[in-house]
Structure formats: C-alpha cells, structure tokens
CSV table of N, CA and C in Angstrom, one decimal:
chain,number,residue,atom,x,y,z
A,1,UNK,N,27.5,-6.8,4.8
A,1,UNK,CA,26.2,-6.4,4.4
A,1,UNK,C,25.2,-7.3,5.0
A,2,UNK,N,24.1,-6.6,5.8
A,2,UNK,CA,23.4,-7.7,6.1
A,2,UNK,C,22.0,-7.6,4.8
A,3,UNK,N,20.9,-8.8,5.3
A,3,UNK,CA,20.6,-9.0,5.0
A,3,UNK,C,19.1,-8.6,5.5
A,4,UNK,N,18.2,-8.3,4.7
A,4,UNK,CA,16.8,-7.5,5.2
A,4,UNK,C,15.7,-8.6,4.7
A,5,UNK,N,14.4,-8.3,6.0
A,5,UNK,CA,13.3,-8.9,5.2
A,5,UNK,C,12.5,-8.5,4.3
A,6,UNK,N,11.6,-9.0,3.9
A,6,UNK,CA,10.6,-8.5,3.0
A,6,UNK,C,9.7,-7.1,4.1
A,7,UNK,N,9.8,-7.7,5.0
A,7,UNK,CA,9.2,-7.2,6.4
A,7,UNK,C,10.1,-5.6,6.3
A,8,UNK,N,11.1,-5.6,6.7
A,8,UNK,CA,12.2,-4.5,6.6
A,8,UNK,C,12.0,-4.0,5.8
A,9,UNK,N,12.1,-4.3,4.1
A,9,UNK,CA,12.4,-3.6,3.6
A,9,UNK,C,10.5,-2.6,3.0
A,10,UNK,N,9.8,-3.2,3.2
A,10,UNK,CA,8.7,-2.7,3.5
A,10,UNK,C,8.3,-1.5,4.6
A,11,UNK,N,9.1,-1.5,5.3
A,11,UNK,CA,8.6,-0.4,6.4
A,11,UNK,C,9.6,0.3,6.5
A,12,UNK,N,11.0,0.0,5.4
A,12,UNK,CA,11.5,1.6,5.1
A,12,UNK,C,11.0,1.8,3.9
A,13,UNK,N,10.7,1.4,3.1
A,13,UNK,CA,10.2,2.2,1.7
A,13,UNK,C,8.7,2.6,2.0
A,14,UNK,N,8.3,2.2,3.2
A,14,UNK,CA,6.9,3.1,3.5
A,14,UNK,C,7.3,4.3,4.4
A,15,UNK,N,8.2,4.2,5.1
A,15,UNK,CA,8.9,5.4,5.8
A,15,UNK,C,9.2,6.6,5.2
A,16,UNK,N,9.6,6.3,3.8
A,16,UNK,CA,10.3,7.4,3.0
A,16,UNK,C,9.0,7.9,2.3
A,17,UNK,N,8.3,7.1,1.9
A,17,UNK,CA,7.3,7.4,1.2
A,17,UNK,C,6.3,8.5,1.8
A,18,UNK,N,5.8,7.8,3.1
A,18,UNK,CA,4.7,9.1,4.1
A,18,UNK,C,5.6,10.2,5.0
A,19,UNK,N,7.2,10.2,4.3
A,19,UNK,CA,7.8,11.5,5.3
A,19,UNK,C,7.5,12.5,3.7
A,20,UNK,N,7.3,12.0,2.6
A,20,UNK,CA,7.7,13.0,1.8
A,20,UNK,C,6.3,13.5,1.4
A,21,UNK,N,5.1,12.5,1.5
A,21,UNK,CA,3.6,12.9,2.1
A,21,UNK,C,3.5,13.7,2.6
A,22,UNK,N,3.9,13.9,4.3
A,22,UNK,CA,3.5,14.4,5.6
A,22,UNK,C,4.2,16.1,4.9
A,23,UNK,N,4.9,16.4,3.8
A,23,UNK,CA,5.3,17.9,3.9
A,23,UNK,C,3.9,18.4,2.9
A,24,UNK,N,3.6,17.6,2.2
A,24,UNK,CA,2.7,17.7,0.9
A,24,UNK,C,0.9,18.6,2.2
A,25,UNK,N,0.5,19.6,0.8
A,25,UNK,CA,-0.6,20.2,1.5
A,25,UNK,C,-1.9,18.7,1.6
A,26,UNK,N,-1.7,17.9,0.6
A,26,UNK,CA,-3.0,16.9,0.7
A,26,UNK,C,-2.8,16.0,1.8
A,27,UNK,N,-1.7,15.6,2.6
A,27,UNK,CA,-1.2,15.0,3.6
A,27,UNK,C,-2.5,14.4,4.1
A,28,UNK,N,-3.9,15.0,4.5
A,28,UNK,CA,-5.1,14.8,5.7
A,28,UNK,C,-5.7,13.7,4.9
A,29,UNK,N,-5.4,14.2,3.5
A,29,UNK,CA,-6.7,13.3,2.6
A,29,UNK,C,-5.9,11.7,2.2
A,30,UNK,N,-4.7,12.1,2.1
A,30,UNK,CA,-3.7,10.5,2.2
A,30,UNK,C,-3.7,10.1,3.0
A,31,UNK,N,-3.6,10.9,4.3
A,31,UNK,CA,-3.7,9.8,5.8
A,31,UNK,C,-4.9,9.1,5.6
A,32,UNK,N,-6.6,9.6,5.4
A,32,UNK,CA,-7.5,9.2,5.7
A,32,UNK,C,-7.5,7.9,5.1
A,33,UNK,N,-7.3,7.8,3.7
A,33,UNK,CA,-7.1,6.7,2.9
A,33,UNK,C,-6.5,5.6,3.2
A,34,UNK,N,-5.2,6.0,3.7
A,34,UNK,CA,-4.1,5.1,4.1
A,34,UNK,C,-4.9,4.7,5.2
A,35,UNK,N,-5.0,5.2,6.6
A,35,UNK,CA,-6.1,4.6,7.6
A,35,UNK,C,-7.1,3.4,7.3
A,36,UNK,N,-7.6,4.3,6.0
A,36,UNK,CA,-8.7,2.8,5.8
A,36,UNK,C,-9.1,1.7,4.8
A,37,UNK,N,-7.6,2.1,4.3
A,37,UNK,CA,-7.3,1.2,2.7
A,37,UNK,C,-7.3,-0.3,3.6
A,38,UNK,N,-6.2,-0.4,4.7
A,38,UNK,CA,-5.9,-2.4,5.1
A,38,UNK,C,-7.6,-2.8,5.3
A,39,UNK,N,-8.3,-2.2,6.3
A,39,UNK,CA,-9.8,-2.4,6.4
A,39,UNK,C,-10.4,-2.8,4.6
A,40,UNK,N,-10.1,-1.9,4.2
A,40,UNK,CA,-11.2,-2.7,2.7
A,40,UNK,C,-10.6,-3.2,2.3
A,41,UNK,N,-9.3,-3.6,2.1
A,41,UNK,CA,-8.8,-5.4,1.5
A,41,UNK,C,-9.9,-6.2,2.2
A,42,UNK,N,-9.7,-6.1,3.4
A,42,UNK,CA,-10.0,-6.9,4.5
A,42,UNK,C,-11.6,-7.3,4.3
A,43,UNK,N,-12.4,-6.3,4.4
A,43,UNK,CA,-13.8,-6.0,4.1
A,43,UNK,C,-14.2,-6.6,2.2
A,44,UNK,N,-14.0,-6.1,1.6
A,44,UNK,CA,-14.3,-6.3,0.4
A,44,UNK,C,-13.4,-7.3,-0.8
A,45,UNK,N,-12.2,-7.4,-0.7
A,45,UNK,CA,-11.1,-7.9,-1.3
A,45,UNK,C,-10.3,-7.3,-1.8
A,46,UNK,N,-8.9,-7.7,-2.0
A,46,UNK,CA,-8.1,-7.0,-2.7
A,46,UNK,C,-8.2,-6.5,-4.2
A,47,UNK,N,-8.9,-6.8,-5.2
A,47,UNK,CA,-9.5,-6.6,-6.2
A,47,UNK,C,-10.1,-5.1,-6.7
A,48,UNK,N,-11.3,-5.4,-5.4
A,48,UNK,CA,-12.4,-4.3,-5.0
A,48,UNK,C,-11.6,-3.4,-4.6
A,49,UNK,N,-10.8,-3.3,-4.0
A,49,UNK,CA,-9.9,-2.2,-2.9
A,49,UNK,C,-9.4,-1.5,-3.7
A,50,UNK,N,-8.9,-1.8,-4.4
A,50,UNK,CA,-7.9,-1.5,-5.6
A,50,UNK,C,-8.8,-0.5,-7.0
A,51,UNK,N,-9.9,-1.5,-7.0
A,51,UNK,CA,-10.6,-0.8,-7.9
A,51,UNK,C,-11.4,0.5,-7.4
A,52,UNK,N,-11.8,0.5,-5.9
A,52,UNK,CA,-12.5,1.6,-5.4
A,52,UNK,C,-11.0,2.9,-5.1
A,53,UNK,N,-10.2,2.6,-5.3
A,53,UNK,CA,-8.5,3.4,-5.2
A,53,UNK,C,-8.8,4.5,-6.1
A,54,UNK,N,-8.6,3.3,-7.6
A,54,UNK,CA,-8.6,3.7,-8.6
A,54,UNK,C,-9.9,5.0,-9.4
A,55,UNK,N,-11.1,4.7,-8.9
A,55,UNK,CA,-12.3,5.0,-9.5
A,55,UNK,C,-11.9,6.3,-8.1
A,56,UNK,N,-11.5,6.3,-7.2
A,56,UNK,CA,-11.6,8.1,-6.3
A,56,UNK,C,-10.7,8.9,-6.7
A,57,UNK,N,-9.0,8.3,-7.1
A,57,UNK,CA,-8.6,9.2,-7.8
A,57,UNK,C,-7.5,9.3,-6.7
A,58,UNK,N,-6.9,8.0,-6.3
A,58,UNK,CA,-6.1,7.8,-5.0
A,58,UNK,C,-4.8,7.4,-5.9
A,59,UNK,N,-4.3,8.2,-6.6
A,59,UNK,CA,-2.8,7.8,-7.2
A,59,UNK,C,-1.9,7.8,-6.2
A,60,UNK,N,-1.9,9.1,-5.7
A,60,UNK,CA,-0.7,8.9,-4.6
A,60,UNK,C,-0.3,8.2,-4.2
A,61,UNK,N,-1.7,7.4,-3.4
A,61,UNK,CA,-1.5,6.1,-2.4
A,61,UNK,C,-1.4,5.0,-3.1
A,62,UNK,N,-2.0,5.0,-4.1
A,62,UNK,CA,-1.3,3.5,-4.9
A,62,UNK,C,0.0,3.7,-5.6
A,63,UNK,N,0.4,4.8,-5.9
A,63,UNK,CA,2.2,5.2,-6.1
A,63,UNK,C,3.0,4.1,-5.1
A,64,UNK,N,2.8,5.2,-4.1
A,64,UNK,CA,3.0,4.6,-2.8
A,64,UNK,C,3.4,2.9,-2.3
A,65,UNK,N,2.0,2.7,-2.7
A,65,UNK,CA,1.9,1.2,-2.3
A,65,UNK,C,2.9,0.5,-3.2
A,66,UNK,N,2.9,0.9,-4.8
A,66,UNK,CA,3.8,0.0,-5.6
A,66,UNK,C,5.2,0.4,-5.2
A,67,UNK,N,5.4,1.3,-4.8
A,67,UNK,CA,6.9,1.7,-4.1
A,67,UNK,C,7.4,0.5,-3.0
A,68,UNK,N,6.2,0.7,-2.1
A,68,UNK,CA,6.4,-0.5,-0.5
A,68,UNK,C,7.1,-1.7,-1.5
A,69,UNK,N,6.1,-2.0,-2.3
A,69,UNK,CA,5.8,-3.7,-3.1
A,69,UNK,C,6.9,-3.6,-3.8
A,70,UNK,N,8.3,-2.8,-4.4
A,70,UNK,CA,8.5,-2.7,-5.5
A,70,UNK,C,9.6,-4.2,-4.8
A,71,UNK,N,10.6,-4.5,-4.0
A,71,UNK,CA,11.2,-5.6,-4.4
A,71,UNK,C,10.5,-6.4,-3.8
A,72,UNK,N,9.4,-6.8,-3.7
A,72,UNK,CA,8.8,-8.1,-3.8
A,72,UNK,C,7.7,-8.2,-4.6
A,73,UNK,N,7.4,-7.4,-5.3
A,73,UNK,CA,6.1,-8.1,-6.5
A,73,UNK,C,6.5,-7.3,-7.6
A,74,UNK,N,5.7,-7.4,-8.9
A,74,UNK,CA,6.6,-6.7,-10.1
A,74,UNK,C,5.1,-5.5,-10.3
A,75,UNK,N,5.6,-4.7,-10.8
A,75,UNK,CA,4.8,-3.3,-11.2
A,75,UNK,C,3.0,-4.0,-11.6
A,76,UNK,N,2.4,-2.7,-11.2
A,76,UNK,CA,1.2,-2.9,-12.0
A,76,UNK,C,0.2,-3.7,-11.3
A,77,UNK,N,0.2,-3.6,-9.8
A,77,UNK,CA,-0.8,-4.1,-9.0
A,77,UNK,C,-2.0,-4.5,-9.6
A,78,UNK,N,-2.5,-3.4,-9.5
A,78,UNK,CA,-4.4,-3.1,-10.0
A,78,UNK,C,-4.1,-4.5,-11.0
A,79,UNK,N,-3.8,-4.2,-12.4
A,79,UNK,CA,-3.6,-5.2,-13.0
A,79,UNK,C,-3.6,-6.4,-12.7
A,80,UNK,N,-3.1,-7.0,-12.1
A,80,UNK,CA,-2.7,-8.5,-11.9
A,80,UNK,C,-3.4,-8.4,-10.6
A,81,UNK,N,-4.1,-8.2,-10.2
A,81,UNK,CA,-4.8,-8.6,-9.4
A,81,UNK,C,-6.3,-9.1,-9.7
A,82,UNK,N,-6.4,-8.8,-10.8
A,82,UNK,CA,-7.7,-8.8,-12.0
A,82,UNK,C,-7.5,-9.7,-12.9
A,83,UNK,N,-6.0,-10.2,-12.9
A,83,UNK,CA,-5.1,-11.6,-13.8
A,83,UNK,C,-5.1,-12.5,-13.2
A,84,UNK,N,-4.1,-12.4,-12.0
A,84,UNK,CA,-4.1,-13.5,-11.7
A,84,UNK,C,-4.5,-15.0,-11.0
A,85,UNK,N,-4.3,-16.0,-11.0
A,85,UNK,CA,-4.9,-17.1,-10.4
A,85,UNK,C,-5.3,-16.9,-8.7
A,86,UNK,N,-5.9,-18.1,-7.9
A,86,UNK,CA,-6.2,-17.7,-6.8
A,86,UNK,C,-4.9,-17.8,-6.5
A,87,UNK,N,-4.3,-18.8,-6.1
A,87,UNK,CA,-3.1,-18.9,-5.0
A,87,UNK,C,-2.1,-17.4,-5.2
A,88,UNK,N,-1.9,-16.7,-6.5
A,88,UNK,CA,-0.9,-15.8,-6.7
A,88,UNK,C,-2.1,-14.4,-5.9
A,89,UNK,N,-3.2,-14.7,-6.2
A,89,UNK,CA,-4.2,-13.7,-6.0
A,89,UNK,C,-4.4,-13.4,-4.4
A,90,UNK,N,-3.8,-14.5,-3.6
A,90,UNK,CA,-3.9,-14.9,-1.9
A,90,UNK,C,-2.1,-14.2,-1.6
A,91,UNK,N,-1.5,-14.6,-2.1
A,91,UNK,CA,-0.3,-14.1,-2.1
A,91,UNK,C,-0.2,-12.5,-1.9
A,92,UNK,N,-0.5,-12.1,-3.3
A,92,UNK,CA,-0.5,-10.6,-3.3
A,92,UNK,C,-1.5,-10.1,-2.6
A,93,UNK,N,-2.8,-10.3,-2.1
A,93,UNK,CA,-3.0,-10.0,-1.2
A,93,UNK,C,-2.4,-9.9,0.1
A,94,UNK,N,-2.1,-10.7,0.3
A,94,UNK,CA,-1.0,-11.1,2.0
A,94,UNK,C,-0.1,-9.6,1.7
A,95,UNK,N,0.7,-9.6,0.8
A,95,UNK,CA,2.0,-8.4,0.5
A,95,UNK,C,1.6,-7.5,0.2
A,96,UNK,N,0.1,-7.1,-0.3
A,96,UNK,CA,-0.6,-5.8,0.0
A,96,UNK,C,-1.3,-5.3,1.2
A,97,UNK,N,-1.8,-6.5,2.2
A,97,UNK,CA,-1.9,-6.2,3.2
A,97,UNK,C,-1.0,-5.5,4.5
A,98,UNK,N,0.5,-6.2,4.0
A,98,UNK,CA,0.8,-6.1,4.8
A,98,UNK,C,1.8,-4.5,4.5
A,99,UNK,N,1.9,-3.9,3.2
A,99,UNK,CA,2.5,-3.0,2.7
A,99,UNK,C,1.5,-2.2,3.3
A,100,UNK,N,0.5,-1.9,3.1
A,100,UNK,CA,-0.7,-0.8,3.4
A,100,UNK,C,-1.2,-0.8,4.9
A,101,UNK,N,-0.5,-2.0,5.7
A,101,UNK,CA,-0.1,-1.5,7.1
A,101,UNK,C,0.6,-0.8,7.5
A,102,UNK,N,2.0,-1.2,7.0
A,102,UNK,CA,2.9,0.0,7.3
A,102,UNK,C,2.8,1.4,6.8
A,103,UNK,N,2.1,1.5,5.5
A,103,UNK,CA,1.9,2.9,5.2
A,103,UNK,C,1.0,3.7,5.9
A,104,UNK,N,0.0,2.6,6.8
A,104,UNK,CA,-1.2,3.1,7.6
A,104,UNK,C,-0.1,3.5,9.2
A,105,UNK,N,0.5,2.9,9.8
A,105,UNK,CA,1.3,2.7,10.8
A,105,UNK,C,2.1,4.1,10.6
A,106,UNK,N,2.9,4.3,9.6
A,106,UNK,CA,3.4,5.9,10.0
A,106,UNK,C,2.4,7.0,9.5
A,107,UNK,N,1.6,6.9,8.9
A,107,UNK,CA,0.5,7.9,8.9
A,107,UNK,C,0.3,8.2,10.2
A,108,UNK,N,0.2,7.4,10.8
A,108,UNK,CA,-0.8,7.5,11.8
A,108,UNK,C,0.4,8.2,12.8
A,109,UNK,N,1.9,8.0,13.2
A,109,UNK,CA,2.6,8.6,13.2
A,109,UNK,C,3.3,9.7,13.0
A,110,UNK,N,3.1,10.0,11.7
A,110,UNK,CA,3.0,11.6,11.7
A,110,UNK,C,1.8,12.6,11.3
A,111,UNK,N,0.8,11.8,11.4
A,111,UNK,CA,-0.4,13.0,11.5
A,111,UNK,C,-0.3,13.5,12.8
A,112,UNK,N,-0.2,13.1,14.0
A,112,UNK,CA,-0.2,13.8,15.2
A,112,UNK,C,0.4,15.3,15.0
C-alpha cells in the first residue's frame, strides 16, 4: 500500500468531485466560481470568501471543497473559520487554498 499526500489526496477527491459537476446542467456557473474562489481567499481572506460563498448560494462548491478537505481538516469550514485562532486560521487557509486550486485546475480542464 503506498502512501499519499495531503497534496494527492486532494487532487483526487477534486477530480471526482468536478467529473460528476462537468455532467450537471449548472456546470458554467460552478466553473465560474471555482475560477475565482482561490483569487478571493487571496484578495479578501478566507473568512470573507467563505462568507461571500455562502450569502450567493454556492453549496455545490463548498460541498465540494469540504469533500477535497475531508481527510485533512474536520467538517464545517465556514464555521471554524469564524472560530478559530490565527495560527489554525493561517493553516486552514493554506488547505483551503490549496483545495480550491485543484478544484479550479480541473474546471478549467473540462470546461473546454
């Protein structure tokens, strides 16, 4: 049995996630999101991002996202991001960033 990174196992559970997207009729309005969800961590903070997700009505994509996150952070993003301290708050940001790359990375792949 080998042994997977956090990195791995992130860009298959984002893989499975935007192949079962890409058959879905809202597929254009997920890509767009996913495109420019890493930018507003980045822009605004993880917090904000999360809450602007939340307030448009972007379940899918935060489904999604806690799917990438599921074995390395515990359920309930939005939440604890609004909880927790800075260092845990720098953290999950990092592993949100980098989850909502790869979900952005095969969007961008199979929108073509």
């Amino acid at each position: 049995m080998s042994i997977q990174t956090n990195e791995q196992k992130m860009a298959q559970a984002a893989f499975g996630c935007v192949s079962a997207r890409s058959k879905g009729e809202k597929f254009e309005d997920y890509k767009s999101f996913a495109l420019a969800f890493p930018a507003l961590v980045h822009s605004c903070g993880l917090a904000q991002a999360l809450g602007f997700a939340e307030s448009k009505d972007k379940k899918d994509y935060l489904n999604d996202l806690e799917k990438v996150l599921t074995d390395i952070e515990q359920k309930g993003i939005c939440e604890r991001s609004r909880e927790v301290g800075l260092n845990e708050y720098t953290r999950l940001s990092r592993h949100v960033l980098t989850a909502s790359t790869w979900l952005k990375r095969y969007c961008q792949a199979k929108g073509d």
